[in-house]
Coordinates of C-alpha atoms in Angstrom, one line a residue:
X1 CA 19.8 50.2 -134.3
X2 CA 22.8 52.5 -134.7
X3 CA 21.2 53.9 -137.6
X4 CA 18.9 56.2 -135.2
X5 CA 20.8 58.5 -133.5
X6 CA 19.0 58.9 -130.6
X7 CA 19.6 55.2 -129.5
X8 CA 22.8 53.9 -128.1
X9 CA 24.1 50.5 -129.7
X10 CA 22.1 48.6 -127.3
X11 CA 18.7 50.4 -128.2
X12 CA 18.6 52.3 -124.7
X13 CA 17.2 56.1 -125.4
X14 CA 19.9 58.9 -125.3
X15 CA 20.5 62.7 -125.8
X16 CA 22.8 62.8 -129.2
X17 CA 25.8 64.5 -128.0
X18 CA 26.5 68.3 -130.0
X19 CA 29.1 69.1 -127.8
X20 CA 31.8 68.6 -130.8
X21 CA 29.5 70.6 -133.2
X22 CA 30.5 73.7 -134.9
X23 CA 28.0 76.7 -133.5
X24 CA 26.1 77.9 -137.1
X25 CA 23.0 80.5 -137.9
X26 CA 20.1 78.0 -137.8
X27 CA 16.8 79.5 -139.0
X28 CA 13.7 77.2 -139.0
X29 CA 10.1 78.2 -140.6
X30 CA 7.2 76.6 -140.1
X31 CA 3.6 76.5 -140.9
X32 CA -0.2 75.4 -140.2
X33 CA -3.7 76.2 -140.5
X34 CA -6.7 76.4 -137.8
X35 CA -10.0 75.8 -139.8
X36 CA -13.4 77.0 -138.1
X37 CA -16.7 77.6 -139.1
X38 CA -17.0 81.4 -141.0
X39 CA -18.6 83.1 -137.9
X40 CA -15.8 82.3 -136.1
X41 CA -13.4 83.2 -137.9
X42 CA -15.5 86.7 -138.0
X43 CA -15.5 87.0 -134.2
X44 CA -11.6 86.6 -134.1
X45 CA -11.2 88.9 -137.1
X46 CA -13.2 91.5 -135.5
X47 CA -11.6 91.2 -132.3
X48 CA -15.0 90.1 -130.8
X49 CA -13.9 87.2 -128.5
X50 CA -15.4 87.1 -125.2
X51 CA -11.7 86.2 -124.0
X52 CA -9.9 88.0 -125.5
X53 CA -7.7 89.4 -128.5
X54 CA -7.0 85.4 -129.6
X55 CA -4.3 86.2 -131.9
X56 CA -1.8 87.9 -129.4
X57 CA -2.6 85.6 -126.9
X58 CA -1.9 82.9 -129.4
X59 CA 1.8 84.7 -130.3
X60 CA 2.6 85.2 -127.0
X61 CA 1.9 81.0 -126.4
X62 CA 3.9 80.3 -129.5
X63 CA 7.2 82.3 -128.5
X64 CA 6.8 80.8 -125.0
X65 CA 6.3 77.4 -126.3
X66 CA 9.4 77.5 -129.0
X67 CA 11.5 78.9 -125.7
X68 CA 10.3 75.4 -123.7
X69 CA 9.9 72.9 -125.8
X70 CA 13.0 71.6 -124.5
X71 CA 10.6 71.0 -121.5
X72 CA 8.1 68.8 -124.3
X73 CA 9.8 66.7 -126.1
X74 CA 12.1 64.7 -123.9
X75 CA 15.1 64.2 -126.4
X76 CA 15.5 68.3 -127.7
X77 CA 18.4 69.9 -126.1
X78 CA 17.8 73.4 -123.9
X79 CA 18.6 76.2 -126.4
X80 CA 19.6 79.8 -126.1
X81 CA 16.7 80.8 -128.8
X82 CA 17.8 84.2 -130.2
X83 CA 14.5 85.5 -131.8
X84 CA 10.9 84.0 -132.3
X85 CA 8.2 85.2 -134.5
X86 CA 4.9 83.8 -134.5
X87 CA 2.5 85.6 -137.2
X88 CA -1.5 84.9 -138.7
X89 CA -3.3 85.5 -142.2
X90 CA -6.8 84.8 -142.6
X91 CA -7.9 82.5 -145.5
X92 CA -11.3 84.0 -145.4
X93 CA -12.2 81.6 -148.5
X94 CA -11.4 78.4 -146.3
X95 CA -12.5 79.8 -142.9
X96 CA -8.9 79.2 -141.4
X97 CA -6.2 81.3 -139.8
X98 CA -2.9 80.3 -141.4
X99 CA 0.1 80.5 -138.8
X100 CA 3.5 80.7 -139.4
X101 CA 6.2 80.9 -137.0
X102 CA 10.3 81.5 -137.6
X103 CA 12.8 80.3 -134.8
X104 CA 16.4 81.3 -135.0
X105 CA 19.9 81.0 -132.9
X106 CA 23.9 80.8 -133.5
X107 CA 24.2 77.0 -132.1
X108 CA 25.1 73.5 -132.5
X109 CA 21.4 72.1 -133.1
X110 CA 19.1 73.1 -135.2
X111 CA 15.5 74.6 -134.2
X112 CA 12.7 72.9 -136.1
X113 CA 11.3 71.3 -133.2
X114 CA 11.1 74.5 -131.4
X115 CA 9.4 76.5 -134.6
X116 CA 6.8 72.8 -134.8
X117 CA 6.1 73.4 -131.2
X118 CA 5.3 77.3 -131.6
X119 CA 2.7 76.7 -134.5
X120 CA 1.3 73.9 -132.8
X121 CA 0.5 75.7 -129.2
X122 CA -0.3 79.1 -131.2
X123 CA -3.1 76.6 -133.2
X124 CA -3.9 75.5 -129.5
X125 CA -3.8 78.1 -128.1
X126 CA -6.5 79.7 -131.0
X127 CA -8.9 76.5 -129.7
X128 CA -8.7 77.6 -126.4
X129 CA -10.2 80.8 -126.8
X130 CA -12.7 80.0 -129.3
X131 CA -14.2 76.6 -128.5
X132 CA -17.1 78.3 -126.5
X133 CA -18.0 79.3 -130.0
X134 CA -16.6 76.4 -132.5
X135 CA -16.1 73.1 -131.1
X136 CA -15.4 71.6 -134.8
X137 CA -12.4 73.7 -135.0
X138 CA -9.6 71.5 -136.8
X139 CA -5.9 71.8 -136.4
X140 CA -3.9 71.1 -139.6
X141 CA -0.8 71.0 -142.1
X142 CA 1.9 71.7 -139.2
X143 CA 5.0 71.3 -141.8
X144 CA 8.7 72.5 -142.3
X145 CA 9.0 75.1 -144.5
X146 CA 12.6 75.3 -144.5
X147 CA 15.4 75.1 -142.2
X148 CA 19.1 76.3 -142.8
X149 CA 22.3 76.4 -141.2
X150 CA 24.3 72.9 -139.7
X151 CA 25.7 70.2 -141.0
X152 CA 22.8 69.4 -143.4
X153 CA 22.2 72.8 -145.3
X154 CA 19.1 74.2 -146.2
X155 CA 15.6 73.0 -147.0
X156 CA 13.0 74.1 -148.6
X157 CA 9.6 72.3 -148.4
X158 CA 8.5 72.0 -152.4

């Protein structure tokens, strides 16, 4: 069980200790997609949401999230998050809002989980606001685009 490093020798759950780390530029980029039928994704577009402008909302909810996530997922350290940013593109073709966010820092751990958990609460947050409308609305492709700094180097998603 040693292979995993967030289980001790005798399987038990622990943090994985970055005390000893060296403090590197860690940039993480990640994306998704919100699909939707076409009249919703007019409403949003046009700004026409009864609660709303759905797209700040939804940037606001993924900086916040990134800066918690800590607060999510039990075994992600608390990080000192340097700079967030949470943007949308319309695919008007496949009725779908494209999100992408980029998390960043100078630390000892990296920040993918924090940039997975912006995308993914910007998509919810999108569903929130629209489901009066759009029930059928389908959250999808939450990936790693790429990630750099730390031990492991950079990544790029092919």
């Amino acid at each position: 069980m040693t292979d995993f490093t967030h289980l001790d020798k005798d399987g038990r759950v622990r943090m994985v200790d970055v005390g000893d780390k060296a403090e590197t530029k860690r940039v993480a980029v990640v994306g998704g997609k919100i699909s939707m039928e076409p009249d919703t994704l007019d409403r949003i577009m046009d700004e026409k949401v009864k609660k709303g402008n759905v797209l700040e909302a939804a940037r606001i909810a993924g900086v916040m999230a990134a800066k918690k996530t800590s607060d999510l997922i039990p075994m992600c350290h608390p990080l000192n998050i340097t700079h967030a940013r949470i943007d949308f593109s319309f695919d008007k073709e496949n009725h779908a809002i494209d999100i992408e966010a980029e998390v960043s820092l100078t630390g000892k751990t990296g920040v993918e989980m924090e940039a997975l958990t912006a995308v993914s609460v910007a998509a919810l947050t999108i569903y929130d606001m629209c489901k009066s409308y759009d029930k059928a609305m389908r959250i999808s492709d939450i990936y790693l685009k790429s990630k750099s700094g730390g031990k492991s180097g950079t990544y790029s998603a092919k």
